[in-house]
Coordinates of C-alpha atoms in Angstrom, one line a residue:
M1 CA 0.3 77.4 -36.8
S2 CA 2.3 75.6 -34.2
T3 CA 2.8 71.8 -33.7
S4 CA 3.5 70.2 -30.4
S5 CA 5.5 67.0 -30.0
S6 CA 5.0 64.7 -27.0
E7 CA 7.7 62.3 -25.8
P8 CA 6.8 58.8 -24.6
V9 CA 6.2 58.7 -20.8
R10 CA 8.8 56.5 -19.1
P11 CA 7.6 54.5 -16.1
G12 CA 9.0 55.7 -12.9
R13 CA 10.2 53.7 -10.0
A14 CA 6.9 54.2 -8.1
S15 CA 5.0 52.5 -10.9
L16 CA 7.1 49.3 -10.5
L17 CA 5.5 48.8 -7.1
Y18 CA 2.1 48.6 -8.7
D19 CA 3.2 46.0 -11.2
P20 CA 1.6 42.6 -10.2
K21 CA 4.5 40.6 -11.7
I22 CA 7.2 42.6 -9.8
R23 CA 5.2 42.3 -6.6
G24 CA 4.8 38.6 -7.1
Y25 CA 8.6 38.2 -7.4
A26 CA 9.1 40.3 -4.4
Y27 CA 6.7 38.3 -2.2
Q28 CA 8.3 35.1 -3.3
L29 CA 11.8 36.3 -2.4
L30 CA 10.5 37.5 1.0
L31 CA 8.8 34.1 1.6
L32 CA 12.0 32.2 0.5
A33 CA 14.1 34.4 2.9
A34 CA 11.7 33.7 5.8
V35 CA 11.7 30.0 5.2
G36 CA 15.5 30.0 4.9
F37 CA 15.8 31.9 8.1
L38 CA 13.5 29.4 9.9
V39 CA 15.5 26.4 8.6
W40 CA 18.7 28.1 9.6
S41 CA 17.4 28.9 13.1
A42 CA 16.1 25.4 13.6
A43 CA 19.3 23.8 12.4
S44 CA 21.4 26.1 14.6
N45 CA 19.2 25.4 17.7
A46 CA 19.4 21.6 17.1
I47 CA 23.2 21.7 16.7
E48 CA 23.6 23.7 20.0
N49 CA 21.3 21.3 21.9
L50 CA 23.2 18.3 20.6
R51 CA 26.5 19.8 21.6
A52 CA 25.1 20.7 25.1
Q53 CA 24.0 17.1 25.6
K54 CA 27.2 15.8 24.1
I55 CA 25.5 13.9 21.3
A56 CA 27.5 13.5 18.2
S57 CA 25.6 14.2 15.0
G58 CA 26.1 12.2 11.8
F59 CA 25.4 8.8 10.4
D60 CA 28.3 6.8 12.0
F61 CA 25.7 4.9 14.1
W62 CA 24.5 3.1 10.9
T63 CA 27.2 0.4 11.1
N64 CA 27.1 0.0 14.9
A65 CA 25.9 -3.2 16.4
S66 CA 22.2 -3.1 17.3
G67 CA 22.0 -5.6 20.1
F68 CA 18.3 -6.2 19.8
D69 CA 16.2 -8.8 18.0
I70 CA 13.2 -8.5 15.7
N71 CA 10.7 -11.3 15.5
Q72 CA 9.5 -10.8 11.9
K73 CA 12.2 -10.3 9.4
L74 CA 12.3 -10.9 5.6
I75 CA 16.1 -10.7 5.4
E76 CA 18.9 -12.2 7.6
Y77 CA 19.1 -10.4 10.9
S78 CA 20.2 -11.3 14.4
A79 CA 20.8 -9.4 17.7
S80 CA 24.4 -10.5 17.8
A81 CA 25.4 -9.7 14.2
G82 CA 22.9 -7.1 13.2
T83 CA 23.5 -3.4 12.8
Y84 CA 21.3 -0.4 13.0
G85 CA 21.4 -0.1 9.2
R86 CA 20.3 -3.7 8.9
A87 CA 17.5 -3.1 11.4
F88 CA 16.3 -0.2 9.2
W89 CA 16.0 -2.4 6.2
V90 CA 14.1 -5.0 8.2
G91 CA 11.6 -2.4 9.4
L92 CA 11.3 -0.9 5.9
L93 CA 10.6 -4.3 4.3
N94 CA 8.0 -5.1 7.0
T95 CA 6.3 -1.8 6.2
L96 CA 6.3 -2.4 2.5
L97 CA 5.0 -6.0 3.0
V98 CA 1.9 -5.0 5.0
A99 CA 1.2 -1.9 2.8
S100 CA 1.4 -3.8 -0.5
I101 CA -0.8 -6.7 0.7
G102 CA -3.2 -4.2 2.3
I103 CA -3.5 -2.2 -0.9
V104 CA -4.4 -5.3 -2.9
L105 CA -6.9 -6.7 -0.3
S106 CA -8.6 -3.4 0.4
T107 CA -9.0 -2.7 -3.3
F108 CA -10.9 -6.0 -3.8
L109 CA -13.0 -5.6 -0.7
G110 CA -13.7 -1.9 -1.3
F111 CA -14.8 -2.5 -4.9
A112 CA -17.1 -5.4 -3.7
V113 CA -18.7 -3.3 -1.0
G114 CA -19.0 -0.3 -3.2
V115 CA -20.9 -2.3 -5.9
A116 CA -23.0 -4.0 -3.1
R117 CA -24.1 -0.6 -1.9
L118 CA -25.8 -0.1 -5.3
S119 CA -27.3 -3.5 -5.4
N120 CA -31.0 -4.0 -6.1
N121 CA -31.1 -6.5 -3.2
W122 CA -32.3 -4.5 -0.2
V123 CA -30.5 -6.7 2.4
V124 CA -27.1 -6.6 0.5
A125 CA -27.3 -2.9 0.1
K126 CA -28.1 -2.3 3.7
I127 CA -25.4 -4.6 5.0
A128 CA -22.8 -2.8 2.8
M129 CA -24.1 0.6 4.0
V130 CA -23.8 -0.4 7.7
Y131 CA -20.3 -1.7 7.1
V132 CA -19.2 1.6 5.5
E133 CA -20.8 3.8 8.1
V134 CA -19.4 1.8 11.0
I135 CA -15.9 1.4 9.7
R136 CA -15.5 4.9 8.5
N137 CA -16.6 6.4 11.8
L138 CA -14.5 4.4 14.1
P139 CA -10.8 5.4 14.7
L140 CA -8.3 3.1 13.1
L141 CA -6.3 2.7 16.3
L142 CA -9.4 1.5 18.1
Q143 CA -10.0 -1.0 15.3
L144 CA -6.4 -2.3 15.5
F145 CA -6.9 -2.9 19.3
F146 CA -10.2 -4.7 18.5
W147 CA -8.5 -7.1 16.0
Y148 CA -5.5 -7.7 18.2
N149 CA -7.0 -7.9 21.7
A150 CA -10.6 -9.0 21.1
V151 CA -10.2 -11.3 18.1
L152 CA -6.6 -12.8 18.0
K153 CA -5.6 -12.9 21.7
P154 CA -8.5 -15.0 22.9
L155 CA -7.5 -17.8 20.4
P156 CA -6.4 -21.0 22.1
N157 CA -2.8 -21.6 23.2
P158 CA -0.5 -23.8 21.0
R159 CA -1.5 -27.0 22.8
Q160 CA -5.2 -26.5 21.8
S161 CA -4.4 -25.0 18.4
I162 CA -7.2 -25.0 15.8
T163 CA -6.1 -27.5 13.1
L164 CA -7.0 -26.9 9.5
P165 CA -6.5 -29.2 6.5
G166 CA -3.1 -29.1 5.0
G167 CA -1.1 -28.9 8.2
I168 CA -2.2 -25.4 9.1
F169 CA -2.6 -24.4 12.7
I170 CA -4.1 -21.3 14.3
N171 CA -3.5 -20.2 17.9
N172 CA -2.9 -17.0 20.0
R173 CA 0.8 -17.0 18.8
G174 CA -0.1 -16.7 15.1
L175 CA -0.9 -18.7 12.0
Y176 CA 1.4 -21.6 11.2
L177 CA 1.8 -22.7 7.6
P178 CA 3.8 -25.5 5.9
D179 CA 7.3 -24.3 4.8
P180 CA 8.0 -25.2 1.2
Q181 CA 11.5 -26.6 0.5
L182 CA 12.8 -26.6 -3.1
G183 CA 14.6 -29.7 -4.2
P184 CA 16.4 -30.5 -7.5
G185 CA 14.4 -28.9 -10.3
G186 CA 12.5 -26.7 -7.9
S187 CA 13.9 -23.5 -9.4
V188 CA 12.4 -24.6 -12.8
L189 CA 9.0 -24.7 -11.1
V190 CA 9.5 -21.2 -9.6
W191 CA 10.5 -19.7 -13.0
A192 CA 7.5 -21.4 -14.7
L193 CA 5.2 -19.8 -12.2
V194 CA 6.8 -16.3 -12.7
L195 CA 6.7 -16.7 -16.5
G196 CA 3.1 -17.8 -16.2
I197 CA 2.2 -14.7 -14.3
V198 CA 4.0 -12.4 -16.8
A199 CA 2.5 -14.2 -19.8
S200 CA -1.0 -13.9 -18.3
I201 CA -0.6 -10.1 -17.8
A202 CA 0.8 -9.8 -21.4
F203 CA -2.1 -11.8 -22.8
R204 CA -4.6 -9.7 -20.9
F205 CA -3.2 -6.5 -22.4
W206 CA -3.3 -8.0 -25.9
A207 CA -6.8 -9.3 -25.4
R208 CA -8.1 -5.9 -24.3
R209 CA -6.5 -4.2 -27.3
Q210 CA -8.0 -6.8 -29.6
Q211 CA -11.4 -6.3 -28.0
A212 CA -11.2 -2.5 -28.4
R213 CA -10.3 -2.9 -32.0
T214 CA -12.4 -5.8 -33.2
G215 CA -15.0 -6.3 -30.4
R216 CA -14.0 -10.0 -30.0
Q217 CA -13.6 -11.2 -26.4
Y218 CA -11.0 -13.7 -25.4
P219 CA -11.0 -16.1 -22.4
I220 CA -8.6 -14.2 -20.2
G221 CA -9.5 -16.0 -17.0
W222 CA -9.1 -19.5 -18.5
V223 CA -5.8 -18.6 -20.1
A224 CA -4.5 -17.2 -16.8
L225 CA -5.7 -20.3 -14.9
G226 CA -3.8 -22.5 -17.4
L227 CA -0.6 -20.5 -17.3
I228 CA -0.5 -19.8 -13.5
V229 CA -2.0 -23.0 -12.1
L230 CA -2.1 -25.9 -14.6
L231 CA 1.3 -25.3 -16.2
P232 CA 3.3 -25.3 -12.9
L233 CA 1.1 -28.2 -11.6
A234 CA 2.0 -30.3 -14.6
L235 CA 5.7 -29.5 -14.2
Y236 CA 5.4 -30.4 -10.6
F237 CA 4.6 -34.0 -11.4
V238 CA 6.8 -34.2 -14.5
L239 CA 9.9 -33.1 -12.5
G240 CA 9.1 -35.7 -9.8
R241 CA 7.6 -33.4 -7.2
P242 CA 10.7 -31.2 -6.5
V243 CA 8.9 -29.3 -3.7
S244 CA 8.7 -30.8 -0.2
F245 CA 7.1 -29.2 2.9
I246 CA 8.2 -28.9 6.6
Y247 CA 5.0 -29.0 8.6
P248 CA 4.6 -27.4 12.0
E249 CA 4.7 -29.8 14.9
L250 CA 4.0 -29.4 18.6
A251 CA 7.2 -29.4 20.7
G252 CA 6.7 -28.6 24.3
F253 CA 4.5 -25.6 24.8
N254 CA 4.9 -24.2 21.3
L255 CA 4.8 -25.3 17.6
R256 CA 8.1 -25.8 15.8
G257 CA 8.8 -25.8 12.1
G258 CA 6.8 -24.3 9.3
I259 CA 6.2 -20.6 8.6
Q260 CA 4.8 -18.5 11.5
V261 CA 2.6 -15.5 10.6
F262 CA 2.6 -13.4 13.8
P263 CA -0.7 -12.1 15.2
E264 CA 0.6 -8.5 15.1
F265 CA 0.9 -8.7 11.4
V266 CA -2.5 -10.3 11.0
A267 CA -4.2 -7.7 13.2
L268 CA -2.5 -4.8 11.4
L269 CA -3.4 -6.2 8.0
L270 CA -7.0 -6.8 8.9
G271 CA -7.3 -3.4 10.4
L272 CA -5.8 -1.5 7.5
T273 CA -7.7 -3.6 4.9
T274 CA -11.2 -3.2 6.5
Y275 CA -10.7 0.5 7.3
T276 CA -9.4 1.5 3.9
A277 CA -11.9 -0.6 2.1
G278 CA -14.7 1.4 3.7
F279 CA -13.4 4.6 2.1
I280 CA -12.6 2.9 -1.2
A281 CA -16.2 1.6 -1.3
E282 CA -17.6 5.2 -1.2
V283 CA -15.1 6.2 -3.9
V284 CA -16.3 3.3 -6.1
R285 CA -20.0 4.1 -5.4
A286 CA -19.5 7.7 -6.4
G287 CA -17.6 6.7 -9.5
I288 CA -20.4 4.4 -10.6
L289 CA -23.1 7.0 -9.9
A290 CA -21.1 9.5 -12.0
V291 CA -21.7 7.4 -15.1
S292 CA -24.8 8.4 -17.0
K293 CA -27.8 6.1 -16.6
G294 CA -28.1 6.3 -20.4
Q295 CA -25.0 4.1 -20.7
T296 CA -26.7 1.3 -18.6
E297 CA -29.9 1.6 -20.5
A298 CA -28.1 1.5 -23.9
A299 CA -26.3 -1.7 -22.8
H300 CA -29.5 -3.3 -21.7
A301 CA -31.1 -2.4 -25.0
L302 CA -28.3 -4.2 -26.8
G303 CA -29.1 -7.3 -24.7
L304 CA -26.4 -7.1 -22.1
R305 CA -27.3 -8.3 -18.6
S306 CA -26.5 -6.4 -15.4
G307 CA -23.2 -8.2 -14.7
P308 CA -21.6 -7.7 -18.1
T309 CA -23.0 -4.1 -18.2
L310 CA -21.3 -3.3 -15.0
K311 CA -18.0 -4.9 -16.0
L312 CA -17.8 -3.8 -19.6
V313 CA -19.6 -0.5 -19.7
V314 CA -20.0 1.1 -16.3
I315 CA -16.7 0.3 -14.4
P316 CA -14.3 1.3 -17.3
Q317 CA -16.0 4.7 -17.4
A318 CA -16.2 5.0 -13.6
M319 CA -12.4 4.4 -13.3
R320 CA -11.7 7.9 -14.6
V321 CA -13.5 9.2 -11.5
I322 CA -12.3 6.5 -9.1
I323 CA -8.5 6.6 -9.7
P324 CA -7.6 10.0 -8.2
P325 CA -9.3 9.5 -4.8
L326 CA -8.2 5.9 -4.9
T327 CA -4.6 7.1 -5.0
S328 CA -5.1 9.1 -1.8
N329 CA -6.5 6.0 0.0
Y330 CA -3.5 4.0 -1.0
L331 CA -1.2 6.7 0.4
N332 CA -3.3 6.9 3.6
L333 CA -3.0 3.1 4.0
T334 CA 0.8 3.2 3.8
K335 CA 1.1 6.1 6.2
N336 CA -1.5 4.6 8.6
S337 CA 0.7 1.5 8.8
S338 CA 2.9 3.5 11.2
L339 CA 0.2 2.8 13.9
A340 CA 1.7 -0.7 14.0
V341 CA 3.8 0.5 17.0
A342 CA 0.6 0.4 19.1
I343 CA 0.2 -3.4 18.7
G344 CA 3.9 -4.2 18.5
Y345 CA 4.3 -5.0 14.8
P346 CA 8.0 -4.3 13.9
D347 CA 7.5 -1.8 11.1
L348 CA 9.8 1.1 10.2
V349 CA 8.5 3.4 12.9
Q350 CA 8.6 0.8 15.6
V351 CA 12.1 -0.5 14.8
F352 CA 13.9 2.5 13.5
T353 CA 12.1 5.6 14.9
G354 CA 11.5 3.7 18.2
T355 CA 14.2 1.3 19.2
V356 CA 17.1 2.6 17.1
L357 CA 16.4 6.2 18.1
N358 CA 16.2 5.4 21.8
Q359 CA 19.4 3.5 21.7
T360 CA 21.5 5.9 19.6
G361 CA 19.9 9.2 20.5
Q362 CA 20.3 10.4 16.9
A363 CA 16.9 11.9 16.8
V364 CA 17.5 14.3 13.9
E365 CA 19.1 11.8 11.6
V366 CA 16.6 9.0 12.4
V367 CA 13.5 11.2 12.0
A368 CA 14.9 12.7 8.8
I369 CA 15.5 9.3 7.3
T370 CA 12.1 8.1 8.3
M371 CA 10.4 11.1 6.8
A372 CA 12.4 10.8 3.6
V373 CA 11.3 7.1 3.3
Y374 CA 7.6 7.8 3.7
L375 CA 7.9 10.8 1.2
T376 CA 9.6 8.5 -1.3
I377 CA 7.0 5.8 -1.0
S378 CA 4.2 8.4 -1.4
L379 CA 5.8 9.9 -4.5
V380 CA 6.5 6.6 -6.1
T381 CA 2.9 5.4 -5.4
S382 CA 1.5 8.7 -6.9
L383 CA 3.7 8.4 -9.9
I384 CA 2.5 4.8 -10.7
M385 CA -1.1 5.8 -10.2
N386 CA -0.7 8.9 -12.3
I387 CA 0.7 6.8 -15.1
Y388 CA -2.3 4.5 -14.8
N389 CA -4.7 7.4 -14.7
Q390 CA -3.3 8.8 -17.9
R391 CA -3.8 5.4 -19.6
M392 CA -7.4 5.4 -18.4
A393 CA -8.1 9.0 -19.3
L394 CA -10.7 9.7 -22.0
V395 CA -8.9 10.4 -25.3
E396 CA -10.8 12.5 -27.9
R397 CA -10.7 11.2 -31.4

């Protein structure tokens, strides 16, 4: 009687080729090598072209004198003393200004239109539907031209300006507002306003937590009104009116004094707000429809009316569906602001990628910086919205 012993079969080299894990690593290495080769080829080609055209690479141009002026600037800048680096910051701040205001306004308008599309009022629902369908199906660039050339340019000249109460003037050169000047004690008023806003936000979070724990509601709106409006207004009179105003006045063929809001900014803001609001409205409508009708029926059975039901029951649940696509619309609004170059608004693309690039010839550096800026803005916006989304996410008990 004989016994046979079998040794374990060792995998050969050929079997490694059929291992999905090994093949995956190999494909990734090949892809990485191909991408590296393309980057190296592009960089070498760019360096050779720059040398052939006798254009020096680097960022030495950053501190060179710019020699051009910018009409809208949030920081100190002049054609005689400004540098290309300073011009970059002016354009960046202008981009952030129109993007931040546009995000806030488009959110409010989009939510209003989205809720209106589901209204039981036939007229309101149809008007909201027409708005969404028209705005979403027209190119944004065409809408910017409409606001700038068809709405703002036909306004009267400064001599025939439209006068509004409070020393406000509107003409084809922009919107003119009184310029506030802080006197002695004015800084106290500003800090009171800032603290009022912070305290209102803190009270809102506290009230929401108390409501979730005990069911008791607190007058958030009245408290915010008192902290943000009534408290600074009371200090304004107690401190002896420390804020004065410089009003716009007609001088020759133009208005002097005050704060001028340029028509390019207004046209861009109106275009971005109305366009993005059309997409946000559809996101809001889809989020509301995603909430089960049983939630609404249960709220009505408890005696809640339609308004409180929408605010306290439907919208909080719909936000879990709304936030992810809402983030994409915020990103699109910020990136779409680069179309400002078409109507002459001095944003980052118009100032830096346009004028600075043409004057310096540093195409690689200027474009790389601009791309890095938009990438950073997008990543920061996504991070903030992701944090907010996690806070709104449904947590199982």
